[in-house]
Coordinates of N, CA, C and O in Angstrom, one line a residue:
D542 N 0.8 -1.1 0.1 CA 0.1 -0.1 -0.1 C 0.9 1.2 -0.2 O 0.5 2.4 -0.7
Q543 N 2.2 1.1 0.8 CA 3.0 2.3 0.9 C 3.4 2.7 -0.6 O 3.6 3.8 -0.8
E544 N 3.9 1.5 -1.4 CA 4.1 2.2 -3.0 C 3.0 2.9 -3.7 O 3.7 3.5 -4.2
L545 N 2.0 2.5 -3.5 CA 0.9 3.2 -4.2 C 0.9 4.6 -3.6 O 0.8 5.6 -4.5
K546 N 1.0 4.8 -2.5 CA 0.8 6.3 -1.9 C 2.0 7.3 -2.5 O 1.8 8.1 -2.8
N547 N 3.2 6.8 -2.7 CA 4.3 7.2 -3.5 C 4.2 7.5 -4.9 O 5.2 8.1 -5.8
N548 N 3.2 7.0 -5.5 CA 2.9 6.9 -7.0 C 2.6 8.2 -7.6 O 2.1 7.9 -8.9
N549 N 2.0 9.2 -6.7 CA 1.5 10.4 -7.6 C 2.4 11.0 -8.5 O 3.5 11.2 -8.0
E550 N 2.1 11.2 -9.6 CA 2.8 11.7 -10.7 C 1.9 12.5 -11.5 O 0.8 12.1 -11.8
K551 N 2.5 13.1 -12.6 CA 2.0 13.9 -13.7 C 2.3 13.1 -14.7 O 3.7 12.8 -15.1
R552 N 1.4 12.6 -15.8 CA 1.9 11.6 -16.6 C 0.8 12.2 -17.9 O -0.1 12.6 -17.9
N553 N 1.4 11.8 -18.9 CA 0.6 11.8 -20.4 C -0.1 10.5 -20.7 O 0.5 9.4 -20.8
V554 N -1.4 10.5 -20.5 CA -2.1 9.3 -21.0 C -3.2 9.7 -22.0 O -3.7 11.0 -22.3
V555 N -3.8 8.8 -22.5 CA -4.9 8.8 -23.3 C -6.1 8.3 -22.5 O -6.2 7.0 -22.1
I556 N -7.4 8.9 -22.7 CA -8.5 8.7 -21.7 C -9.4 8.2 -22.9 O -9.7 9.1 -23.8
L557 N -10.3 7.2 -22.8 CA -11.2 6.8 -23.4 C -12.6 6.7 -22.5 O -12.5 6.0 -21.5
M558 N -13.5 7.4 -22.7 CA -14.8 7.3 -22.5 C -15.8 6.9 -23.2 O -16.2 7.4 -24.4
C559 N -16.6 6.2 -22.7 CA -17.6 5.1 -23.6 C -18.7 5.4 -22.9 O -18.8 4.8 -21.5
D560 N -19.9 5.7 -23.6 CA -21.2 5.7 -22.6 C -22.6 5.0 -23.5 O -22.3 5.0 -24.8
I561 N -23.5 4.2 -22.8 CA -24.5 4.0 -23.6 C -25.5 4.9 -23.9 O -26.1 5.6 -23.1
R562 N -25.9 4.8 -25.2 CA -27.0 5.9 -25.8 C -28.3 5.7 -24.9 O -28.7 4.4 -25.2
S563 N -29.2 6.5 -24.8 CA -30.5 6.6 -24.2 C -30.5 5.6 -23.0 O -31.5 4.8 -22.7
F564 N -29.6 5.3 -22.1 CA -29.9 4.4 -21.2 C -30.6 4.5 -20.2 O -31.3 3.7 -19.6
T565 N -31.1 5.6 -19.9 CA -32.0 6.0 -18.8 C -33.3 5.6 -19.3 O -34.1 5.0 -18.7
S566 N -33.5 5.9 -20.9 CA -35.1 5.6 -21.0 C -34.9 3.8 -21.1 O -36.0 3.4 -21.0
I567 N -33.7 3.2 -21.4 CA -33.7 1.8 -21.7 C -34.2 1.3 -20.1 O -34.9 0.4 -20.0
S568 N -33.4 1.8 -19.0 CA -33.5 1.5 -17.7 C -35.0 1.4 -17.0 O -35.6 0.9 -16.4
E569 N -35.7 2.7 -17.5 CA -36.9 3.0 -17.0 C -37.7 1.8 -17.4 O -39.0 2.1 -16.7
I570 N -37.6 1.0 -18.5 CA -38.7 0.5 -19.1 C -38.4 -1.2 -18.6 O -39.2 -2.4 -19.1
N571 N -37.2 -1.3 -17.7 CA -36.8 -2.7 -17.4 C -36.7 -2.9 -16.0 O -36.8 -1.8 -15.3
K572 N -36.8 -4.2 -15.9 CA -36.6 -4.6 -14.1 C -35.5 -4.4 -13.8 O -34.4 -4.8 -14.9
P573 N -35.1 -4.2 -12.6 CA -33.5 -3.5 -12.2 C -32.7 -4.9 -12.3 O -31.6 -4.8 -12.9
E574 N -33.1 -6.2 -12.2 CA -32.1 -7.3 -12.4 C -31.8 -7.2 -13.5 O -30.6 -7.9 -14.0
D575 N -32.7 -7.3 -14.6 CA -32.6 -7.4 -16.0 C -31.4 -6.3 -16.7 O -30.4 -6.6 -17.5
V576 N -31.7 -5.0 -16.1 CA -30.7 -4.0 -16.4 C -29.2 -4.6 -15.7 O -28.3 -4.2 -16.3
V577 N -29.4 -4.7 -14.5 CA -27.9 -5.2 -13.9 C -27.2 -6.3 -14.5 O -26.4 -6.5 -14.8
N578 N -28.2 -7.4 -14.9 CA -27.5 -8.4 -15.5 C -26.9 -8.1 -16.8 O -25.9 -8.7 -17.5
F579 N -27.7 -7.1 -17.5 CA -27.4 -6.6 -19.1 C -26.1 -6.1 -18.8 O -24.9 -6.1 -19.4
L580 N -26.0 -5.0 -17.9 CA -24.7 -4.1 -17.8 C -23.4 -4.9 -17.4 O -22.4 -4.7 -18.1
N581 N -23.6 -6.0 -16.5 CA -22.4 -7.0 -16.1 C -21.9 -7.6 -17.5 O -20.7 -7.9 -17.5
T582 N -22.9 -8.1 -18.2 CA -22.5 -8.7 -19.6 C -21.8 -7.9 -20.3 O -20.7 -8.2 -20.7
Y583 N -22.5 -6.7 -20.8 CA -22.1 -5.5 -21.5 C -20.7 -5.4 -21.1 O -19.7 -5.1 -22.0
F584 N -20.2 -4.8 -20.0 CA -18.9 -4.4 -19.3 C -17.7 -5.6 -19.3 O -16.7 -5.3 -19.7
T585 N -18.3 -6.7 -19.4 CA -17.4 -7.9 -19.4 C -16.8 -8.1 -20.8 O -15.4 -8.0 -21.1
H586 N -17.7 -8.1 -21.7 CA -17.4 -7.9 -23.2 C -16.3 -6.8 -23.5 O -15.3 -6.7 -24.2
M587 N -17.1 -5.4 -22.9 CA -16.0 -4.1 -23.2 C -14.6 -4.2 -22.7 O -13.6 -3.9 -23.0
V588 N -14.8 -4.8 -21.3 CA -13.3 -4.6 -20.5 C -12.3 -5.8 -21.3 O -11.4 -5.5 -21.3
N589 N -12.9 -6.4 -21.6 CA -11.8 -8.0 -22.6 C -11.0 -7.1 -23.7 O -10.4 -7.5 -24.0
I590 N -12.0 -6.3 -24.4 CA -11.5 -5.5 -25.4 C -10.3 -4.9 -25.0 O -9.1 -4.7 -25.5
V591 N -10.6 -3.9 -23.9 CA -9.8 -3.0 -23.2 C -8.3 -3.6 -23.0 O -7.7 -3.3 -23.3
K592 N -8.7 -4.7 -22.5 CA -7.4 -5.4 -21.9 C -6.5 -6.1 -23.1 O -5.4 -5.8 -23.1
K593 N -7.2 -6.3 -24.2 CA -6.2 -7.0 -25.3 C -5.7 -5.9 -25.8 O -4.6 -6.1 -26.2
Y594 N -5.9 -4.6 -25.7 CA -5.4 -3.6 -26.3 C -4.4 -3.0 -25.4 O -3.5 -1.8 -25.5
G595 N -4.2 -3.4 -23.9 CA -3.2 -3.0 -23.2 C -4.1 -1.8 -22.2 O -3.2 -0.9 -21.6
G596 N -5.5 -1.4 -22.5 CA -5.6 -0.5 -21.3 C -6.2 -0.9 -20.1 O -6.2 -2.2 -19.7
T597 N -6.6 -0.2 -19.3 CA -7.0 -0.5 -17.8 C -8.3 0.5 -17.8 O -8.5 1.7 -17.8
V598 N -9.1 0.0 -17.1 CA -10.3 0.4 -16.8 C -10.0 1.3 -15.5 O -9.8 0.9 -14.4
D599 N -10.4 2.3 -15.4 CA -10.4 3.3 -14.3 C -11.7 3.2 -13.5 O -11.4 3.0 -12.3
K600 N -12.6 3.4 -13.9 CA -13.9 3.3 -13.5 C -15.2 3.1 -14.3 O -15.0 3.2 -15.5
F601 N -16.2 2.6 -13.8 CA -17.4 2.7 -14.2 C -18.3 3.5 -13.4 O -18.5 3.6 -12.3
I602 N -19.0 4.4 -14.4 CA -19.7 5.3 -13.9 C -21.2 5.3 -14.4 O -21.5 5.9 -15.6
G603 N -21.9 4.7 -13.7 CA -23.4 4.3 -14.3 C -23.0 3.2 -15.4 O -22.5 2.2 -15.6
D604 N -23.4 3.7 -16.5 CA -23.6 2.9 -17.7 C -22.3 3.1 -18.5 O -22.0 2.6 -19.5
A605 N -21.4 4.2 -18.0 CA -20.3 4.6 -18.7 C -18.8 3.9 -18.1 O -18.9 3.6 -17.0
I606 N -18.0 3.9 -19.0 CA -16.6 3.2 -18.8 C -15.4 4.5 -18.9 O -15.7 4.8 -20.1
M607 N -14.8 4.6 -17.8 CA -13.6 5.5 -18.0 C -12.5 4.5 -18.3 O -11.9 3.7 -17.5
V608 N -11.8 4.8 -19.5 CA -10.6 3.8 -19.5 C -9.2 4.6 -19.6 O -9.1 5.7 -20.4
L609 N -7.8 4.1 -19.4 CA -6.7 4.5 -19.5 C -6.0 3.8 -20.3 O -5.5 2.8 -20.0
F610 N -5.2 4.6 -21.2 CA -4.1 3.8 -22.0 C -2.8 4.7 -21.5 O -2.8 6.0 -21.9
G611 N -1.7 4.5 -20.9 CA -0.6 5.1 -20.2 C -0.5 5.1 -19.0 O 0.6 5.7 -18.5
A612 N -1.5 4.5 -18.2 CA -1.2 4.6 -16.7 C -2.3 3.0 -16.3 O -3.3 3.1 -16.5
P613 N -1.6 2.3 -15.3 CA -0.3 2.2 -14.8 C 0.7 1.8 -16.2 O 1.9 2.1 -15.6
I614 N 0.5 1.1 -16.8 CA 1.3 0.6 -18.2 C 0.9 1.6 -19.1 O 0.3 1.7 -19.4
S615 N 2.2 2.0 -19.9 CA 2.3 2.9 -20.9 C 3.0 2.3 -22.1 O 3.9 1.3 -21.9
Y616 N 2.6 2.5 -23.3 CA 3.1 1.7 -24.4 C 3.5 3.0 -25.3 O 3.1 4.3 -25.3
N617 N 4.2 3.2 -26.5 CA 4.7 4.3 -27.3 C 3.7 4.4 -28.2 O 3.6 5.5 -28.8
D618 N 2.4 3.7 -28.2 CA 1.4 3.9 -29.3 C 0.2 3.7 -28.4 O -0.9 3.1 -29.1
N619 N -0.2 4.5 -27.4 CA -1.1 4.4 -26.3 C -2.5 5.2 -27.4 O -3.4 4.4 -27.2
A620 N -2.3 6.0 -28.1 CA -3.1 6.9 -28.9 C -3.9 5.5 -29.8 O -5.1 5.4 -29.8
Q621 N -2.8 4.8 -30.6 CA -3.4 4.0 -31.7 C -4.2 2.9 -31.1 O -5.3 2.4 -31.5
R622 N -3.8 2.3 -29.5 CA -4.5 1.2 -29.1 C -5.9 2.0 -28.7 O -6.7 1.0 -28.9
A623 N -5.9 2.8 -28.5 CA -7.0 3.4 -27.7 C -8.3 3.4 -28.8 O -9.4 2.9 -28.4
V624 N -7.7 4.1 -30.2 CA -8.3 4.2 -31.0 C -8.8 2.6 -31.8 O -10.2 2.5 -32.0
Q625 N -8.1 2.0 -31.7 CA -8.1 0.3 -32.1 C -9.4 -0.3 -31.2 O -10.5 -0.8 -31.5
A626 N -9.2 -0.1 -30.1 CA -10.0 -0.6 -29.0 C -11.6 0.1 -29.3 O -12.2 -0.9 -29.2
A627 N -11.5 1.2 -29.3 CA -12.9 2.0 -29.6 C -13.5 1.5 -31.0 O -14.6 1.0 -30.7
I628 N -12.9 1.0 -31.9 CA -13.5 0.6 -33.2 C -14.0 -0.9 -32.9 O -15.1 -1.2 -33.2
E629 N -13.3 -1.8 -32.1 CA -13.4 -2.9 -32.0 C -14.5 -3.1 -30.6 O -15.7 -3.8 -31.0
M630 N -14.9 -2.3 -29.8 CA -15.7 -2.1 -28.9 C -17.0 -1.8 -29.7 O -18.1 -2.6 -29.5
Y631 N -16.9 -1.0 -30.6 CA -18.4 -0.7 -31.4 C -18.7 -1.9 -32.3 O -19.9 -2.1 -32.3
N632 N -17.8 -2.7 -32.7 CA -18.1 -3.6 -33.7 C -18.7 -5.0 -32.8 O -19.3 -5.6 -33.3
Q633 N -18.1 -4.9 -31.5 CA -18.6 -6.2 -30.7 C -20.3 -5.7 -30.3 O -20.6 -6.8 -29.6
L634 N -20.7 -4.6 -30.3 CA -22.1 -4.4 -29.8 C -23.2 -5.6 -30.1 O -24.0 -6.1 -29.4
N635 N -23.0 -6.1 -31.6 CA -23.9 -6.9 -31.9 C -23.8 -8.3 -31.6 O -24.7 -9.1 -31.4
E636 N -22.6 -8.6 -30.8 CA -22.4 -9.7 -30.3 C -22.5 -10.1 -28.8 O -23.0 -10.9 -28.4
I637 N -23.2 -8.6 -28.4 CA -23.8 -8.8 -26.5 C -25.1 -9.3 -26.5 O -25.7 -8.7 -27.2
P638 N -25.0 -10.1 -25.7 CA -26.6 -10.6 -25.5 C -27.1 -9.9 -24.6 O -26.7 -9.4 -23.8
C639 N -28.3 -9.3 -25.0 CA -29.1 -8.3 -24.2 C -30.3 -9.0 -23.5 O -30.8 -8.4 -22.3
G640 N -30.1 -10.2 -23.0 CA -30.9 -11.1 -22.1 C -32.2 -10.6 -22.4 O -32.8 -10.8 -23.4
N641 N -32.8 -10.3 -21.2 CA -34.3 -9.9 -21.1 C -34.5 -8.8 -21.4 O -35.7 -8.0 -21.1
L642 N -33.3 -8.0 -21.7 CA -33.8 -6.5 -21.8 C -34.6 -5.8 -22.9 O -34.5 -6.5 -24.0
K643 N -35.4 -5.2 -22.4 CA -36.6 -4.5 -23.5 C -35.9 -3.0 -23.9 O -35.6 -2.5 -23.1
F644 N -36.0 -2.6 -25.4 CA -35.6 -1.3 -25.9 C -36.9 -0.7 -26.1 O -37.8 -1.2 -26.7
P645 N -36.8 0.7 -25.6 CA -37.9 1.5 -26.1 C -38.1 1.5 -27.8 O -37.0 1.3 -28.1
D646 N -39.1 1.9 -28.3 CA -39.5 2.1 -30.0 C -38.2 2.7 -30.2 O -38.0 4.1 -30.0
G647 N -37.7 2.3 -31.5 CA -36.6 3.1 -32.2 C -35.3 3.2 -31.7 O -34.5 3.9 -31.9
I648 N -34.9 2.4 -30.5 CA -33.8 2.6 -29.9 C -33.4 1.1 -29.7 O -33.8 0.2 -29.7
K649 N -31.9 0.9 -30.2 CA -31.3 -0.1 -30.3 C -30.1 0.1 -29.2 O -29.6 1.2 -28.9
L650 N -29.4 -0.9 -29.2 CA -28.1 -0.9 -28.2 C -27.0 -0.2 -29.0 O -26.7 -0.6 -30.1
D651 N -26.6 1.1 -28.5 CA -25.8 2.1 -29.1 C -24.7 2.6 -28.4 O -25.3 3.0 -27.0
I652 N -23.4 2.9 -28.5 CA -22.8 3.7 -27.6 C -21.7 4.8 -28.3 O -22.0 4.7 -29.5
G653 N -21.5 5.9 -27.6 CA -20.5 6.8 -28.0 C -19.1 6.6 -27.5 O -19.4 6.6 -26.1
I654 N -18.1 7.2 -28.2 CA -16.8 6.9 -27.2 C -16.0 8.5 -27.8 O -16.1 8.7 -28.7
G655 N -15.8 9.1 -26.7 CA -14.5 9.8 -27.1 C -13.3 9.8 -26.4 O -12.9 9.2 -25.3
I656 N -12.2 10.2 -27.1 CA -10.7 9.9 -26.7 C -10.0 11.1 -26.8 O -9.8 11.8 -27.9
H657 N -9.5 11.2 -25.6 CA -8.1 12.6 -25.5 C -7.2 12.0 -25.1 O -7.1 11.2 -24.0
Q658 N -6.0 12.8 -25.4 CA -4.8 12.6 -24.8 C -4.3 13.9 -24.3 O -4.4 15.0 -24.7
G659 N -3.6 13.9 -23.1 CA -2.9 14.8 -22.3 C -2.2 14.5 -20.9 O -2.5 13.4 -20.7
E660 N -2.0 15.8 -20.1 CA -1.5 15.5 -18.9 C -2.4 15.3 -17.8 O -3.7 16.1 -18.0
V661 N -2.2 14.3 -17.1 CA -3.3 14.4 -15.9 C -2.5 13.9 -14.8 O -1.1 13.8 -14.6
I662 N -3.1 14.1 -13.4 CA -2.5 13.8 -12.2 C -2.8 12.1 -11.9 O -4.3 12.1 -11.9
V663 N -1.8 11.5 -11.7 CA -2.1 10.2 -11.3 C -2.1 9.7 -9.8 O -0.8 10.3 -9.4
G664 N -2.8 9.0 -9.3 CA -2.9 8.7 -8.0 C -3.7 8.1 -7.2 O -4.7 7.8 -7.8
Q665 N -3.6 7.9 -5.8 CA -4.6 7.1 -4.9 C -5.4 8.1 -4.4 O -4.9 8.7 -3.5
I666 N -6.6 8.4 -5.1 CA -7.4 9.5 -4.5 C -8.5 8.9 -4.0 O -9.6 8.2 -4.5
G667 N -8.9 9.7 -2.9 CA -10.2 9.2 -1.9 C -10.4 9.7 -0.6 O -9.3 10.7 -0.4
S668 N -10.8 8.9 0.1 CA -10.9 9.4 1.6 C -10.3 8.5 2.2 O -9.6 7.6 1.8
A669 N -10.0 8.6 3.7 CA -9.3 7.7 4.5 C -9.8 6.2 4.2 O -9.2 5.2 4.5
D670 N -11.1 5.9 4.3 CA -11.7 4.9 4.0 C -11.5 4.2 2.5 O -11.6 2.9 2.5
K671 N -11.9 4.7 1.7 CA -11.9 4.5 0.4 C -11.2 5.2 -0.9 O -11.4 6.4 -0.7
S672 N -10.2 4.6 -1.1 CA -9.4 5.3 -2.3 C -9.4 4.7 -3.5 O -9.3 3.4 -3.5
N673 N -9.1 5.3 -4.6 CA -8.7 4.5 -6.0 C -7.5 5.0 -6.8 O -7.6 6.1 -6.4
Y674 N -6.9 4.2 -7.3 CA -5.9 4.7 -8.2 C -6.6 5.4 -9.6 O -7.3 4.6 -10.2
T675 N -6.5 6.5 -9.8 CA -7.2 7.3 -10.9 C -6.3 8.3 -11.3 O -5.4 8.5 -10.9
V676 N -7.1 9.1 -12.3 CA -6.5 10.3 -12.9 C -7.5 11.7 -12.8 O -8.8 11.1 -12.6
I677 N -7.0 12.7 -12.5 CA -7.7 13.8 -12.4 C -7.2 15.0 -13.5 O -5.8 15.0 -13.7
G678 N -7.7 15.7 -13.9 CA -7.3 17.0 -14.5 C -8.6 17.1 -16.0 O -9.4 16.7 -16.0
D679 N -8.0 18.2 -16.5 CA -8.8 18.8 -17.7 C -8.6 17.7 -18.9 O -9.7 17.8 -19.4
T680 N -7.9 17.0 -18.9 CA -7.7 15.8 -20.0 C -9.1 15.1 -19.6 O -9.8 14.5 -20.8
V681 N -9.5 14.8 -18.5 CA -10.5 13.8 -18.3 C -11.8 14.5 -18.8 O -12.8 13.7 -19.5
N682 N -11.8 15.7 -18.5 CA -13.1 16.5 -18.6 C -13.1 16.6 -20.2 O -14.2 16.3 -20.7
L683 N -12.2 16.6 -21.0 CA -12.2 16.9 -22.5 C -12.8 15.6 -23.1 O -13.7 15.5 -23.8
A684 N -12.1 14.6 -22.6 CA -12.5 13.3 -23.2 C -14.1 13.0 -23.1 O -15.0 12.4 -23.8
S685 N -14.3 13.5 -21.7 CA -16.1 13.4 -21.5 C -16.9 14.2 -22.5 O -17.9 13.8 -23.0
R686 N -16.3 15.3 -22.7 CA -16.9 16.2 -23.3 C -17.0 15.8 -25.0 O -18.1 16.0 -25.7
L687 N -16.0 15.1 -25.4 CA -15.8 14.3 -26.9 C -16.9 13.5 -27.0 O -17.5 13.4 -28.1
E688 N -16.9 12.7 -25.8 CA -18.0 11.5 -26.1 C -19.3 12.2 -26.1 O -20.2 11.7 -27.0
G689 N -19.6 13.2 -25.4 CA -21.1 14.0 -25.4 C -21.1 14.5 -27.0 O -22.4 14.6 -27.3
L690 N -19.9 14.9 -27.6 CA -20.0 15.5 -28.9 C -20.5 14.5 -30.0 O -21.0 14.6 -31.2
T691 N -20.2 13.1 -29.7 CA -20.8 12.0 -30.6 C -22.4 12.3 -31.0 O -22.6 11.8 -32.0
K692 N -22.9 12.6 -30.2 CA -24.5 12.7 -30.4 C -24.5 14.1 -31.5 O -25.4 13.9 -32.1
L693 N -23.9 14.9 -31.2 CA -24.1 16.1 -32.0 C -23.8 16.1 -33.4 O -24.4 16.5 -34.3
Y694 N -22.9 15.1 -33.5 CA -22.1 14.8 -34.8 C -22.7 13.6 -35.4 O -22.2 13.2 -36.6
G695 N -23.4 12.8 -34.9 CA -23.9 11.7 -35.3 C -22.7 10.5 -35.6 O -22.8 9.8 -36.5
S696 N -21.5 10.7 -35.1 CA -20.3 9.9 -35.2 C -20.2 9.0 -33.9 O -20.6 9.3 -32.7
K697 N -19.6 7.8 -34.0 CA -19.7 6.9 -33.1 C -18.4 7.3 -32.2 O -18.6 6.9 -31.0
I698 N -17.1 7.6 -32.8 CA -16.1 7.9 -32.3 C -15.8 9.1 -32.4 O -15.2 9.6 -33.6
V699 N -15.3 10.0 -31.3 CA -14.9 11.4 -31.3 C -13.6 11.3 -30.6 O -13.5 11.0 -29.9
I700 N -12.4 12.1 -31.4 CA -11.1 12.3 -30.8 C -10.5 13.7 -31.0 O -10.9 14.3 -31.7
S701 N -9.9 13.7 -30.3 CA -9.2 15.5 -30.4 C -7.8 15.4 -31.2 O -7.5 14.3 -31.7
Q702 N -7.5 16.5 -31.5 CA -6.0 16.4 -32.3 C -5.0 15.8 -31.8 O -4.5 15.3 -32.5
A703 N -4.8 15.9 -30.4 CA -3.6 15.4 -29.9 C -3.7 13.9 -29.9 O -2.8 13.2 -30.1
V704 N -4.9 13.3 -30.1 CA -5.1 11.7 -30.5 C -4.7 11.5 -31.7 O -4.0 10.8 -32.4
C705 N -5.3 12.3 -32.7 CA -5.0 12.3 -34.3 C -3.6 12.2 -34.7 O -3.4 11.6 -35.4
D706 N -2.9 13.1 -34.0 CA -1.4 13.3 -34.1 C -0.7 12.2 -34.1 O 0.4 12.0 -34.7
E707 N -1.2 11.4 -33.3 CA -0.2 10.2 -32.8 C -0.9 8.9 -33.7 O -0.2 7.6 -33.9
L708 N -1.8 8.9 -34.8 CA -2.5 8.0 -35.4 C -1.5 7.5 -36.6 O -1.2 8.3 -37.4
D709 N -1.7 6.3 -37.1 CA -0.7 6.0 -38.2 C -1.9 6.1 -39.5 O -3.1 6.2 -39.2
K710 N -1.4 5.9 -40.6 CA -2.5 6.1 -41.6 C -3.4 5.2 -41.9 O -4.3 5.0 -42.8
S711 N -3.2 4.3 -41.2 CA -4.2 2.8 -41.3 C -5.8 3.3 -40.8 O -6.8 2.6 -41.4
L712 N -5.9 4.4 -40.0 CA -7.1 4.6 -39.7 C -7.7 5.6 -40.2 O -7.0 6.6 -41.1
N713 N -9.1 5.7 -40.4 CA -9.7 6.7 -41.4 C -10.4 7.9 -40.3 O -11.4 7.5 -39.6
V714 N -9.7 8.9 -40.6 CA -10.2 10.1 -39.6 C -10.7 11.1 -40.7 O -10.3 11.4 -41.8
M715 N -11.6 12.0 -40.2 CA -12.1 13.1 -40.7 C -12.0 14.1 -39.9 O -12.9 14.2 -38.8
L716 N -11.5 15.4 -40.3 CA -12.3 16.5 -39.3 C -13.7 16.9 -39.1 O -14.3 17.0 -40.3
L717 N -14.1 17.2 -38.1 CA -15.4 17.3 -37.9 C -15.6 19.0 -37.7 O -16.7 19.4 -38.3
D718 N -14.8 19.6 -36.8 CA -15.0 21.0 -36.6 C -13.9 21.3 -35.2 O -13.1 20.5 -35.1
S719 N -13.8 22.6 -35.2 CA -13.0 23.0 -34.0 C -14.0 23.5 -33.0 O -15.1 24.3 -33.1
V720 N -13.7 22.9 -31.7 CA -14.7 23.5 -30.7 C -13.9 24.2 -29.4 O -13.0 23.9 -28.9
K721 N -14.9 25.2 -28.9 CA -14.6 25.8 -28.0 C -15.1 25.1 -26.6 O -15.9 24.8 -26.5
V722 N -14.0 24.7 -25.7 CA -14.2 24.1 -25.0 C -14.3 24.7 -23.4 O -13.5 25.8 -23.3
K723 N -15.3 24.9 -22.3 CA -15.4 25.5 -21.2 C -14.2 25.7 -20.6 O -13.3 24.7 -20.3
G724 N -13.7 27.0 -20.3 CA -12.4 27.0 -19.4 C -11.1 27.2 -20.2 O -10.2 27.3 -19.6
K725 N -11.4 27.3 -21.7 CA -10.1 27.0 -22.5 C -10.1 28.3 -23.5 O -11.3 28.5 -24.1
K726 N -9.0 29.1 -23.7 CA -9.1 30.0 -24.6 C -9.0 29.4 -26.3 O -9.7 29.9 -26.9
E727 N -8.1 28.5 -26.2 CA -8.1 28.2 -27.7 C -9.3 26.9 -28.3 O -9.4 26.2 -27.3
A728 N -9.5 26.9 -29.4 CA -10.5 25.8 -29.6 C -9.8 24.6 -30.0 O -8.5 24.6 -30.2
V729 N -10.5 23.4 -29.8 CA -9.9 22.2 -29.9 C -10.4 21.7 -31.3 O -11.5 21.6 -31.6
F730 N -9.4 21.2 -32.1 CA -9.8 20.4 -33.3 C -10.6 19.1 -32.9 O -9.9 18.2 -32.3
V731 N -11.7 18.7 -33.3 CA -12.1 17.3 -33.2 C -12.2 16.6 -34.5 O -12.5 17.1 -35.6
Y732 N -12.3 15.1 -34.4 CA -12.2 14.2 -35.7 C -13.0 13.4 -35.3 O -13.3 12.8 -34.3
R733 N -13.4 12.7 -36.4 CA -14.4 11.3 -36.1 C -13.5 10.4 -37.0 O -12.7 10.5 -37.9
V734 N -13.4 8.9 -36.2 CA -12.9 7.7 -36.8 C -13.8 6.9 -37.3 O -15.1 6.6 -36.5
D735 N -13.8 6.4 -38.3 CA -14.5 5.1 -39.1 C -13.4 3.9 -39.3 O -12.6 4.3 -39.7
E736 N -14.3 2.8 -39.5 CA -13.9 1.7 -39.6 C -13.3 1.8 -41.3 O -12.0 1.2 -41.5
K737 N -14.4 2.2 -42.2 CA -14.2 2.3 -43.4 C -14.0 3.7 -43.9 O -14.6 4.4 -43.2
P738 N -13.3 3.9 -44.7 CA -13.2 5.5 -45.2 C -14.6 6.0 -45.6 O -15.3 5.1 -46.1
L739 N -15.0 7.1 -45.4 CA -16.1 7.5 -45.3 C -16.3 8.0 -46.9 O -15.2 8.6 -47.7

């Protein structure tokens, strides 16, 4: 435990935020046990993909997953790994059994993913009773904002310039817009990633 306490540092990491679309509407028309069973199945599928690409699940926030590439283990291609994981996460959706889960009219299982890279503070953060190895900082907030933008742009995966700069040519990337982020002076360029060229 002592080792972890001294592990606080600034690090450059890639953060992937993944969220289920319309999950509130889905939850409202289902039995709690069916919602929980489905989420556990869904998370298991998603986490297996994350692990395959060397990512670490930081936390589950309701139906959302926050994933780190670059902490505690870092690779020289964290951004590439994160985007490839995102594409596979999206492609896996059809394979996930929904059990007894009912969907409202016109809604199917769908996710949005935002990915950003930048400096964060890493450490054991929490109270005397409960703490987690996690990351905090602006980078986390922007990854979350990018995930929210997937709805606006009708794109499944939205990444920042910082992530885009690290990708190789095998990935299909398209500039969407420049976005003013709360608390930042400069606009951020955001891109969509697609498995096939648009």
